[in-house]
Short mmCIF file of C-alpha atoms and ligand atoms in Angstrom, two decimals:
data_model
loop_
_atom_site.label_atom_id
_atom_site.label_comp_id
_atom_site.label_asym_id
_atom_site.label_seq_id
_atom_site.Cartn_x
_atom_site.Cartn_y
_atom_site.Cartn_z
CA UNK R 1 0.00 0.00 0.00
CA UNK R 2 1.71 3.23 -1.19
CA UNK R 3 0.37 6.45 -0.23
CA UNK R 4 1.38 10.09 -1.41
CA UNK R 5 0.79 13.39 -0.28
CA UNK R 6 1.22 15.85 -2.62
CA UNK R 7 1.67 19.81 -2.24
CA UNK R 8 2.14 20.00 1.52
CA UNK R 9 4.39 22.56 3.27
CA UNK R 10 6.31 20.12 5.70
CA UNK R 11 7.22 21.27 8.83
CA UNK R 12 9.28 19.57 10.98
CA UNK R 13 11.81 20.65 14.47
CA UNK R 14 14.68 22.05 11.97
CA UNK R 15 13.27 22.98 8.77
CA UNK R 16 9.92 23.70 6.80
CA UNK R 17 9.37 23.23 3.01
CA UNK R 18 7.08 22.44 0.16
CA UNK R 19 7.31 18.83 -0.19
CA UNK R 20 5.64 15.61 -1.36
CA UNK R 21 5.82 12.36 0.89
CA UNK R 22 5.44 9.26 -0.23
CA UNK R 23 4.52 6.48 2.23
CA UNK R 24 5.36 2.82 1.65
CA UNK R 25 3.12 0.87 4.49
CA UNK R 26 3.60 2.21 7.72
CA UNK R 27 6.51 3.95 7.02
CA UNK R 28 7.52 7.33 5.25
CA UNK R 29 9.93 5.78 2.15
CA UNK R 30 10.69 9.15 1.12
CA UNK R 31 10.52 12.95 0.95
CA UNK R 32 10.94 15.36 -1.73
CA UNK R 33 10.33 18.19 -4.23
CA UNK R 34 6.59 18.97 -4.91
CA UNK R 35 5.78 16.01 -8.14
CA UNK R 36 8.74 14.41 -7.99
CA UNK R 37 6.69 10.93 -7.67
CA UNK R 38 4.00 12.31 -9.65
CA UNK R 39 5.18 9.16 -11.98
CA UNK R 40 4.99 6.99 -9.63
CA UNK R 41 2.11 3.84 -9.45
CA UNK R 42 0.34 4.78 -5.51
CA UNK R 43 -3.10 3.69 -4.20
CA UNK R 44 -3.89 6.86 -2.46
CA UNK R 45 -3.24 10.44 -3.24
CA UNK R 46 -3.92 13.08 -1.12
CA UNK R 47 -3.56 16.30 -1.94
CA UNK R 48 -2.81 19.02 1.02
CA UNK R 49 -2.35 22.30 -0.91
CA UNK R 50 -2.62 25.03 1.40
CA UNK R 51 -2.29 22.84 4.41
CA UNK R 52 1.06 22.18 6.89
CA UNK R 53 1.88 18.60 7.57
CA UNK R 54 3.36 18.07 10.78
CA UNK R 55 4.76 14.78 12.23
CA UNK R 56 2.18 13.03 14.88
CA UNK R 57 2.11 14.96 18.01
CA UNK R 58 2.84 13.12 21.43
CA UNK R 59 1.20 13.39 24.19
CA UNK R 60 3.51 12.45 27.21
CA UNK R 61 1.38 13.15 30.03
CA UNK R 62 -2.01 11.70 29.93
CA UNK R 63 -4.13 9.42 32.73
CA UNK R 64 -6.73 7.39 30.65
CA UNK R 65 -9.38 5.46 32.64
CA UNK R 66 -7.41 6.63 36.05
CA UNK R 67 -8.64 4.95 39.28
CA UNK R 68 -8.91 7.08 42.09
CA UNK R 69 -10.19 6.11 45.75
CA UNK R 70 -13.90 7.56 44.74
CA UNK R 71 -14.04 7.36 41.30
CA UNK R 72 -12.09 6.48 37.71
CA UNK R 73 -11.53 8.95 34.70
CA UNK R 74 -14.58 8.78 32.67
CA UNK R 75 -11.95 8.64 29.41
CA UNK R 76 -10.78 5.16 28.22
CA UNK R 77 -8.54 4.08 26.27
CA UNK R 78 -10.57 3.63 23.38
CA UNK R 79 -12.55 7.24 24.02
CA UNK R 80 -9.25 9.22 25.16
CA UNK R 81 -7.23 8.05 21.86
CA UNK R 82 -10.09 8.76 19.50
CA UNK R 83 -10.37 12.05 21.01
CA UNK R 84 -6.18 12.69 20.94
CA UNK R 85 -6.12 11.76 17.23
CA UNK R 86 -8.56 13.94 16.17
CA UNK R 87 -6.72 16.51 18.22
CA UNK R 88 -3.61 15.65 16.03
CA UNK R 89 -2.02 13.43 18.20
CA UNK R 90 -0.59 9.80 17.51
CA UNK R 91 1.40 8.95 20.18
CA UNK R 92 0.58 8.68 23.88
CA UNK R 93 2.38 7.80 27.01
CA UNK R 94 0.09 7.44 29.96
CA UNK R 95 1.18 6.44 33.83
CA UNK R 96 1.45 3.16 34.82
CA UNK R 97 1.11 3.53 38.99
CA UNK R 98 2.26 1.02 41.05
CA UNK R 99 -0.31 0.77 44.46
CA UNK R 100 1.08 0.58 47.33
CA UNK R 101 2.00 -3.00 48.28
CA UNK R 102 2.37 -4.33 44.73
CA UNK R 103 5.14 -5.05 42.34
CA UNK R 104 5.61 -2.40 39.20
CA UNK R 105 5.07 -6.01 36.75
CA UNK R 106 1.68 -5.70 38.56
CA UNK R 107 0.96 -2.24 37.84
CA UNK R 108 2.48 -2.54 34.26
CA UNK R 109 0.14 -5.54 33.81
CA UNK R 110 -3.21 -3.73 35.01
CA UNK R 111 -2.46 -1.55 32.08
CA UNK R 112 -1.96 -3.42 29.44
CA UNK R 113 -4.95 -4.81 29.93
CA UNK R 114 -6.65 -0.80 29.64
CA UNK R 115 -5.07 -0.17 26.68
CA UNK R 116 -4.15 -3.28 24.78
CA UNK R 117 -6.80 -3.65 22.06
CA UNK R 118 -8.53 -0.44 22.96
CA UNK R 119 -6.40 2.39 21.83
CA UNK R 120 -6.24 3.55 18.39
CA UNK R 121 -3.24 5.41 18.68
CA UNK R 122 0.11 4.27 19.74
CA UNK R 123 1.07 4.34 23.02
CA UNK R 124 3.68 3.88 25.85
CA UNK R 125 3.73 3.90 29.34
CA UNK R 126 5.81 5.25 32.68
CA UNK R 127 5.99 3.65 35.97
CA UNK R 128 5.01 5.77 38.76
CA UNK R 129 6.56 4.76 42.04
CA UNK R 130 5.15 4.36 44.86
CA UNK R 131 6.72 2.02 47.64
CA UNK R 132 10.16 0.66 46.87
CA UNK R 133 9.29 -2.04 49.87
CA UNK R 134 7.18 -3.40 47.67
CA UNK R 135 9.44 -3.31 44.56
CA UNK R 136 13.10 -3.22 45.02
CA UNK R 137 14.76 -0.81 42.73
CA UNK R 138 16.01 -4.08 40.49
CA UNK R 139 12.75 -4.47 39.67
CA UNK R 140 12.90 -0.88 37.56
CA UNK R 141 15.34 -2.89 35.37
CA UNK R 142 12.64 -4.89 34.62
CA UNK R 143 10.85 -2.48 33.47
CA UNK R 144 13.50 -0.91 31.19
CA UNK R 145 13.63 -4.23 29.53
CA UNK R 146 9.69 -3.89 29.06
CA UNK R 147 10.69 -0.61 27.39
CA UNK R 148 9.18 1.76 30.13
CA UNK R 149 12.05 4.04 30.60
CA UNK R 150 10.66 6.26 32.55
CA UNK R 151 9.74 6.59 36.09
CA UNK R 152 7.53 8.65 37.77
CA UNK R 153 7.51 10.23 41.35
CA UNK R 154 5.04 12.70 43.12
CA UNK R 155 6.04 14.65 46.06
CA UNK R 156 2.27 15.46 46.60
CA UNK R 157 -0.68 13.29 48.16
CA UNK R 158 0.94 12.23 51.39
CA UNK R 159 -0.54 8.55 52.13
CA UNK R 160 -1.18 7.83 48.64
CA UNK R 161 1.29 8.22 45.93
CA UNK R 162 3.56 10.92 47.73
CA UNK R 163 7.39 9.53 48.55
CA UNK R 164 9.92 10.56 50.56
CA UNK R 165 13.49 12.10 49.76
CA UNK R 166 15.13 8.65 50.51
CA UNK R 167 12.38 6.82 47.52
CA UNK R 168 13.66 9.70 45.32
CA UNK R 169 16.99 9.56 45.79
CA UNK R 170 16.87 6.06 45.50
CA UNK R 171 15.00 5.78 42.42
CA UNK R 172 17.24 8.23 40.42
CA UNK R 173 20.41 6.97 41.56
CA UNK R 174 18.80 3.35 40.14
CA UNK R 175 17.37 5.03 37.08
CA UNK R 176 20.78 6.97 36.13
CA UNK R 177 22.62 3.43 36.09
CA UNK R 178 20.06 1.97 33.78
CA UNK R 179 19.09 5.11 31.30
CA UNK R 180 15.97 6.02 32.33
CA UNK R 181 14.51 9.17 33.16
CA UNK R 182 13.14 10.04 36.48
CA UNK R 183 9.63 12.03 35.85
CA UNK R 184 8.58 14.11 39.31
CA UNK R 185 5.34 15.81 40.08
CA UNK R 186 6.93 18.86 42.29
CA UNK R 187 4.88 20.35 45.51
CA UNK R 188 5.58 19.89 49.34
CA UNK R 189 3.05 17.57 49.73
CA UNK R 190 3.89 17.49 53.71
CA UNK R 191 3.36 21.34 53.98
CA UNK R 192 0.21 21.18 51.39
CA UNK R 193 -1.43 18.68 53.55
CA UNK R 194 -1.47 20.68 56.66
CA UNK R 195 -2.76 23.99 54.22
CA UNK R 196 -5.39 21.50 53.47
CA UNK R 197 -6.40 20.35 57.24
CA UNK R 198 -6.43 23.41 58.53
CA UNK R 199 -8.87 24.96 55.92
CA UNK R 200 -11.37 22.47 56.04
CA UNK R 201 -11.09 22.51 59.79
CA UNK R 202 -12.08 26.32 59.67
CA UNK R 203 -14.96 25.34 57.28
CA UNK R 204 -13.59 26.43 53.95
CA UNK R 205 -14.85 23.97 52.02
CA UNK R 206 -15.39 25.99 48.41
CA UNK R 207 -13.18 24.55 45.48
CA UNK R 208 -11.58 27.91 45.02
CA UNK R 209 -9.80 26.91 48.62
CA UNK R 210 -7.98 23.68 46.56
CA UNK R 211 -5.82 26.35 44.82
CA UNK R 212 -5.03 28.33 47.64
CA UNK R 213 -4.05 25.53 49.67
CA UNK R 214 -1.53 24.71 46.97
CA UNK R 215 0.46 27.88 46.82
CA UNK R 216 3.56 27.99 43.74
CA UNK R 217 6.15 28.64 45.96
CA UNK R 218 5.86 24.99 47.15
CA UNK R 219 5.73 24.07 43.75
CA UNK R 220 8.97 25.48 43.15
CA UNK R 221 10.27 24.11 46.47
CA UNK R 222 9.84 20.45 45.77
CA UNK R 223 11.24 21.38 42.02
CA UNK R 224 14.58 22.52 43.87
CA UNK R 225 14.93 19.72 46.14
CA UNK R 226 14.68 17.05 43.39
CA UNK R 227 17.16 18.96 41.11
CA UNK R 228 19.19 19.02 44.46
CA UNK R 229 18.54 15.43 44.41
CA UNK R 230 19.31 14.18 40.63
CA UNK R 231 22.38 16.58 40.97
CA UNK R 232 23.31 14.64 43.86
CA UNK R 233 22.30 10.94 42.27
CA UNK R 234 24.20 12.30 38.44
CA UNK R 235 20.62 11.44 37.31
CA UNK R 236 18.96 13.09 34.76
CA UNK R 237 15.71 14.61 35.80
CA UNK R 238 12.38 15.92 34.04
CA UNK R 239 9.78 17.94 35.92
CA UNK R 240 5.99 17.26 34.59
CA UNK R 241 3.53 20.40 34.54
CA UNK R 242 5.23 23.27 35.59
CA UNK R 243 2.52 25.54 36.31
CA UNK R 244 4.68 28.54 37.55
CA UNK R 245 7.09 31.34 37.80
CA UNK R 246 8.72 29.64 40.76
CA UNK R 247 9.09 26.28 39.03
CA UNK R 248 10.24 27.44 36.23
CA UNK R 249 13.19 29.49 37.33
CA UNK R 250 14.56 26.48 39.47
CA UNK R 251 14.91 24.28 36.29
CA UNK R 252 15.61 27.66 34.32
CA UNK R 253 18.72 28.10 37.12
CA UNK R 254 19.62 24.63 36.96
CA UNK R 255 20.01 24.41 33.00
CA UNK R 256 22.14 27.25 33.25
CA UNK R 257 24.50 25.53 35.41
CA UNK R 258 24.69 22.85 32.74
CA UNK R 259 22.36 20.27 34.75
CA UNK R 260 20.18 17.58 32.99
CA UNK R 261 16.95 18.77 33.54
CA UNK R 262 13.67 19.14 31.45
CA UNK R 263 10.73 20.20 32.18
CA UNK R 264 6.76 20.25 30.40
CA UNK R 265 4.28 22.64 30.93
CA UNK R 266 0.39 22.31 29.82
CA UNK R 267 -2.11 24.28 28.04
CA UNK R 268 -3.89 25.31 30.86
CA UNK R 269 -1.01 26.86 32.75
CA UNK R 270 -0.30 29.12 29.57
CA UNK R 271 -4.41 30.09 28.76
CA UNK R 272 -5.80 29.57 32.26
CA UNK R 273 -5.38 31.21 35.58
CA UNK R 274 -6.84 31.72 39.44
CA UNK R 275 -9.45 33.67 38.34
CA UNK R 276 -11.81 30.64 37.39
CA UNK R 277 -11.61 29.85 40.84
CA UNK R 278 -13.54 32.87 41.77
CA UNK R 279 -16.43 31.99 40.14
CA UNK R 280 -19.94 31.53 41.90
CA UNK R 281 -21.01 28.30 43.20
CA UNK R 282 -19.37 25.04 42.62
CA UNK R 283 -18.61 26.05 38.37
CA UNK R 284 -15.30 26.32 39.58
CA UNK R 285 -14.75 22.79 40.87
CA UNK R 286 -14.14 22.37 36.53
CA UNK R 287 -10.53 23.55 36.89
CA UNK R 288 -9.84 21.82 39.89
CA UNK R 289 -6.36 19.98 38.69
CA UNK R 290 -2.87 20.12 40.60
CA UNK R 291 -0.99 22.21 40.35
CA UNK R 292 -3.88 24.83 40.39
CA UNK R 293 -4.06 27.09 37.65
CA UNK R 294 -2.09 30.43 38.62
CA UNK R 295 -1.81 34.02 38.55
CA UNK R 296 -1.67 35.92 34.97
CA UNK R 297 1.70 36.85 35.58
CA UNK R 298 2.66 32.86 36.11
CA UNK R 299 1.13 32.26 32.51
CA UNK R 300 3.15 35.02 30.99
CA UNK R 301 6.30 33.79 32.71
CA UNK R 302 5.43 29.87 31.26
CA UNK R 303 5.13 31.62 27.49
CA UNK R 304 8.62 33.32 28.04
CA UNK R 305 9.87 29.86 29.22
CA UNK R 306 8.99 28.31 25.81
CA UNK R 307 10.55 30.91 24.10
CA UNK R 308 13.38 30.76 25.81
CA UNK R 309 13.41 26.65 25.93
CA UNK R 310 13.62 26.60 29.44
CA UNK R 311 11.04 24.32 29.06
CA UNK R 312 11.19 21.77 26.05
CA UNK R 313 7.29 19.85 26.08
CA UNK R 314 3.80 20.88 26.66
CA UNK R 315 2.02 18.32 27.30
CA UNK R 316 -2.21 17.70 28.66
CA UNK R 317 -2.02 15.97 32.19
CA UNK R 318 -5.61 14.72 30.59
CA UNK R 319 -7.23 13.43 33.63
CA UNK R 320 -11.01 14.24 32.64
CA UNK R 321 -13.63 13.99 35.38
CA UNK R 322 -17.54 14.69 34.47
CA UNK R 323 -19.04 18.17 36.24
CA UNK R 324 -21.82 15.65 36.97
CA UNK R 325 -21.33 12.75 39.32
CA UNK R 326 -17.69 13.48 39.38
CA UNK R 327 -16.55 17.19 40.03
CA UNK R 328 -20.01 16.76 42.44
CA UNK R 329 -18.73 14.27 44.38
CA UNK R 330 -16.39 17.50 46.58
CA UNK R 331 -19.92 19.54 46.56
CA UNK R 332 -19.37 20.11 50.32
CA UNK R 333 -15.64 19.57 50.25
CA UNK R 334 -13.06 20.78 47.92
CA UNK R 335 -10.61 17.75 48.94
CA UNK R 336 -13.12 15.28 47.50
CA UNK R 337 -13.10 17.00 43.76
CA UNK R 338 -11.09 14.25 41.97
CA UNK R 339 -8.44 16.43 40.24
CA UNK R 340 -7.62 16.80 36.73
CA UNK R 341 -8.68 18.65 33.36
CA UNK R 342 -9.51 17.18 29.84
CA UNK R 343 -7.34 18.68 27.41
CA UNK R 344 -5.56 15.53 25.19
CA UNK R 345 -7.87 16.85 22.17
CA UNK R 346 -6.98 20.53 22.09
CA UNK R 347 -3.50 20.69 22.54
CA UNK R 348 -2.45 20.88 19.16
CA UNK R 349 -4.66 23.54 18.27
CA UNK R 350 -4.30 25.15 21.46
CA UNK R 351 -0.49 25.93 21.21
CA UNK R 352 -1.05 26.19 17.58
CA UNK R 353 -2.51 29.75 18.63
CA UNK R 354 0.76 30.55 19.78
CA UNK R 355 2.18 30.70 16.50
CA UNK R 356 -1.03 32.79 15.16
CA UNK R 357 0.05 35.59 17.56
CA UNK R 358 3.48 35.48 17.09
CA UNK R 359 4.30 33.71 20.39
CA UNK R 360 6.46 30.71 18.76
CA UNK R 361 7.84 30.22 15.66
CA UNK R 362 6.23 27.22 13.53
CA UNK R 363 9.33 24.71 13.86
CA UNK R 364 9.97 25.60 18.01
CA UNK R 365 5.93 24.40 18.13
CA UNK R 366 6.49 21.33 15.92
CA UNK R 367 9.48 20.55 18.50
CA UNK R 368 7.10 20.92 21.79
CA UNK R 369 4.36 18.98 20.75
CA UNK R 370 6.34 16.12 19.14
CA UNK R 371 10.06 16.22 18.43
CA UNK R 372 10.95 16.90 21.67
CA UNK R 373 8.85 14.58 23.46
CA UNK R 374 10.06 11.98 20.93
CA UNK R 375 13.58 12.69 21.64
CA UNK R 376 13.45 12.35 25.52
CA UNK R 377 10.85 9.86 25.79
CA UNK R 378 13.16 7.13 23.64
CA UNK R 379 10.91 7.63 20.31
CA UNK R 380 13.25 9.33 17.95
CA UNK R 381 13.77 9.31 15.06
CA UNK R 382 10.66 6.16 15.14
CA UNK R 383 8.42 9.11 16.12
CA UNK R 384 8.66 13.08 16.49
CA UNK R 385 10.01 13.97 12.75
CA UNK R 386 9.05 13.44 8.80
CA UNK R 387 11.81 11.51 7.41
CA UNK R 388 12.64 8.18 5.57
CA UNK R 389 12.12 5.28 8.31
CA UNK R 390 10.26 6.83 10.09
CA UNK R 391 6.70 5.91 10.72
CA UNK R 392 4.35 7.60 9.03
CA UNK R 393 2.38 9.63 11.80
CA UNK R 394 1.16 12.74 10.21
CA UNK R 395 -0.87 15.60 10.75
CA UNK R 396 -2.54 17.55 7.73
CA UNK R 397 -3.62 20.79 9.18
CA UNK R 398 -5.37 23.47 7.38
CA UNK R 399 -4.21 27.02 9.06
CA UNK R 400 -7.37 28.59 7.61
CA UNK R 401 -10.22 27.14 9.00
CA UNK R 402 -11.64 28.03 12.66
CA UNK R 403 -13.14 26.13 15.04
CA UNK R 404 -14.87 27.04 18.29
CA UNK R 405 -13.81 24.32 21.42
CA UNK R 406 -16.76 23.14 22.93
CA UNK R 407 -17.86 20.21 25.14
CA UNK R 408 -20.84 19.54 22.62
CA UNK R 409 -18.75 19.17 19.61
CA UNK R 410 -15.55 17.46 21.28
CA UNK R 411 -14.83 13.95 21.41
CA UNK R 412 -13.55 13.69 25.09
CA UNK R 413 -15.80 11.71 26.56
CA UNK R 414 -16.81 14.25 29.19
CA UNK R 415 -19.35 16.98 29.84
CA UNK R 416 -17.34 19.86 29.72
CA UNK R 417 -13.82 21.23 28.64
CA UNK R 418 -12.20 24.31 30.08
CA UNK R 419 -11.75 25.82 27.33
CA UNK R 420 -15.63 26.31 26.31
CA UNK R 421 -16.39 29.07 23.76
CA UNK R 422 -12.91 30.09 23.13
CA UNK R 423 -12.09 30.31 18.90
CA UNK R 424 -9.00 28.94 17.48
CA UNK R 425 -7.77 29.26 14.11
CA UNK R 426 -5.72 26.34 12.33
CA UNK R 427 -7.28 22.51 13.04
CA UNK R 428 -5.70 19.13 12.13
CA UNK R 429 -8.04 18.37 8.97
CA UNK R 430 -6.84 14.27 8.72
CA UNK R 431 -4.43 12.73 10.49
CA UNK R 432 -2.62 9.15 9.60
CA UNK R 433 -1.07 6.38 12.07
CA UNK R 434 1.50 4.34 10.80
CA UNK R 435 0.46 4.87 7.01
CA UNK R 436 -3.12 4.99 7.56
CA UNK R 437 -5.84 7.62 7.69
CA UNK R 438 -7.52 7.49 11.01
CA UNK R 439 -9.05 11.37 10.99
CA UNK R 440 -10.75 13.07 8.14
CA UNK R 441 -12.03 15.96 8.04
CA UNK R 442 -11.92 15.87 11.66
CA UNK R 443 -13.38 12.69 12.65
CA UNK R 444 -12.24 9.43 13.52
CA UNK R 445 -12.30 6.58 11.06
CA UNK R 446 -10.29 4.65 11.57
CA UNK R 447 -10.73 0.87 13.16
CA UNK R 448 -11.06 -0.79 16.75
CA UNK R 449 -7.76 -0.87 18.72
CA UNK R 450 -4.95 0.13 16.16
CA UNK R 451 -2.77 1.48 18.37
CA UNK R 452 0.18 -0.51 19.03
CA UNK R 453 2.38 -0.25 22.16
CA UNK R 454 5.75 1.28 22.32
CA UNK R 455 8.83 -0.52 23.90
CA UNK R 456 10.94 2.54 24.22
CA UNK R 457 14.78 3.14 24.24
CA UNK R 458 17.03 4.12 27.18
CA UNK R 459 17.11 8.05 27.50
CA UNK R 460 19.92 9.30 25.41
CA UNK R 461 21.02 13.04 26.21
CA UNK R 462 23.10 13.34 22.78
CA UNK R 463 19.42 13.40 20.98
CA UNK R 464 17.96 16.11 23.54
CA UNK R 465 21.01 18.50 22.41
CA UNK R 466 19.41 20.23 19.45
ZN1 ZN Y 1 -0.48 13.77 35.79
#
């Protein structure tokens, strides 16, 4: 089966051109001059005049189906990939988390069985780790050999997921030896907690009170101490959704100093901020996620980061939660809102509308939302880029046409998205896994359970040095 797509301007990390790619199965065979396989015999032509093609985008931060003590994240793995690849994404890597008590085979087990057969776009996962009693650190080799790569560790939620210094420590002196990459969710979860006791305990219950029991600076705190940490361990470290100025100017400071540290950020720290939690009633239990969203100032600070590449991913933290039933279960108590936003669908377009107003240039984008992610998350050159071998994940996206996010018209399967009523410009049009078209004109059609799952390579710093 040989596809070709004709009149595109290709964009990739390091260059954009007008180009025509021909596909050969699953794989891009080759890329050149617009017609220069116009002889050639192909079974499909599609012809994206007017219209960017960007490699797959890659989501390395979502939570499909995601149990939590009171409830589970109404996306699936079937529902949460449709929804990404109309979004323009082909690629996800979603946490793994080890429960307290039981191996990390057991928690990489429990999802497999989520995913496998369900999603329609590829996929990986991370470990997160939560009691090395339970697992020894030889058993992250095990994992490595799975191809999970990467480990995860929160410094929040004491008595559920949160670990101590010693766990950290631990786990990145472990993961330097065996090239992975130690993933950490940064905030004082010790001082949080007793933010948290003490409001409820004076009756301030409202959801706004989740985000001001959660202030940045503690964000930035626990971001120093694990840099302090992988510095100390010669571990190279990545900090998941940086939500703020503090954050950011730890791994900011520590890049400067030539340290191996990366960081994300998400949509909703760069278009979202406190001021949703004023609003009356319970509305504002909808951006109820940790971090909180911030001040104005914090967003502005998180754009500068980008352009600066102080930060090298955004990424979703897609954790979606209905308003109904869900959000309602923390009605009378803000600590019983399960956290988390919906957000794998609109990333693409969302950070497209930083190039629109002149935020980032079009390759710097391409690089956040998939070359980047690709080259630290053991992917590259498989995934991230347009170029012979690689597969052919690709994104046709018209710049022209607008769209207005709303829950009614997305394909999260959720009752609301944050983002409701706001107009982009520039929407992924079709989009094609491995060779095939699973999105057209902005629907799903492909099959049942395409997606295949991702052993991933050891992390490789040489590739993150573009
Ligand atoms: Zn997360």
């Amino acid at each position: 089966m040989r596809t070709l797509i004709t009149n595109g301007h290709i964009v990739t990390a390091i260059a954009d051109y007008e180009g025509d790619i021909l596909i050969d199965g699953e794989k891009v065979a080759a890329v050149s001059v617009p017609g220069a396989f116009a002889s050639l015999q192909v079974d499909t032509v599609l012809d994206a005049q007017g219209k960017y093609i960007f490699p797959g985008a890659i989501d390395v931060h979502t939570h499909m189906e995601l149990p939590l003590p009171a409830t589970v994240a109404s996306d699936d793995f079937e529902t949460g990939t449709i929804a990404a690849a109309c979004g323009g994404t082909t690629t996800i890597i979603d946490f793994a988390n080890q429960q307290r008590g039981h191996t990390l085979a057991d928690a990489l087990q429990t999802w497999h069985n989520k995913a496998d057969g369900k999603a329609v776009i590829d996929y990986g996962f991370h470990i997160t780790i939560t009691d090395l009693a339970a697992a020894p650190e030889t058993a992250m080799d095990d994992m490595v050999t799975a191809g999970v790569t990467t480990f995860k560790l929160l410094m929040a939620y004491p008595g559920t997921f949160m670990v101590d210094d010693e766990t950290i420590y631990r786990v990145l002196r472990r993961s330097a030896k065996i090239g992975g990459l130690v993933m950490v969710h940064a905030e004082n979860g010790i001082v949080i907690d007793l933010l948290v006791r003490e409001a409820v305990a004076a009756g301030h219950t409202a959801p706004g009170f989740h985000a001001l029991t959660r202030p940045a600076i503690l964000e930035g705190e626990a971001a120093q101490r694990a840099i302090t940490l992988a510095a100390f361990a010669d571990a190279p470290l990545y900090i998941v959704h940086v939500s703020c100025a503090h954050a950011l100017h730890t791994v900011a400071a520590a890049r400067v100093k030539g340290l191996p540290v990366w960081g994300e950020t998400c949509p909703q720290y760069l278009y979202l901020n406190d001021s949703h939690y004023a609003s009356p009633g319970f509305e504002s239990a909808k951006f109820v996620c940790t971090p909180p969203m911030r001040s104005i100032a914090d967003n502005e600070a998180l754009w500068l980061g980008l352009q600066r590449r102080e930060l090298q991913v955004v990424s979703t933290d897609h954790a979606p939660f209905h308003f109904a039933g869900q959000k309602e279960l923390g009605l009378h108590d803000f600590t019983k809102i399960p956290n988390g936003l919906p957000g794998v669908e609109h990333r693409v377009v969302l950070l497209y509308e930083g190039v629109r107003t002149g935020k980032l240039a079009l390759q710097h984008f391409v690089d956040l939302i998939a070359t980047a992610p690709a080259k630290l998350f053991g992917l590259y050159p498989r995934k991230g880029t347009i170029a012979p071998g690689s597969d052919a994940d690709l994104v046709i996206f018209n710049p022209e046409r607008k769209m207005t996010i709303s829950a009614a018209t997305q394909h999260q399967h959720v009752d609301y998205t944050p983002y409701e009523g706001m107009q982009v410009q520039g929407i992924p049009e079709a989009v094609l896994l491995r060779g095939g078209v699973i999105v057209r004109d902005g629907e799903y059609v492909g099959g049942k359970g395409g997606g295949q799952y991702l052993r991933r390579a050891t992390f490789s710093e040489e590739l993150t040095e573009v």
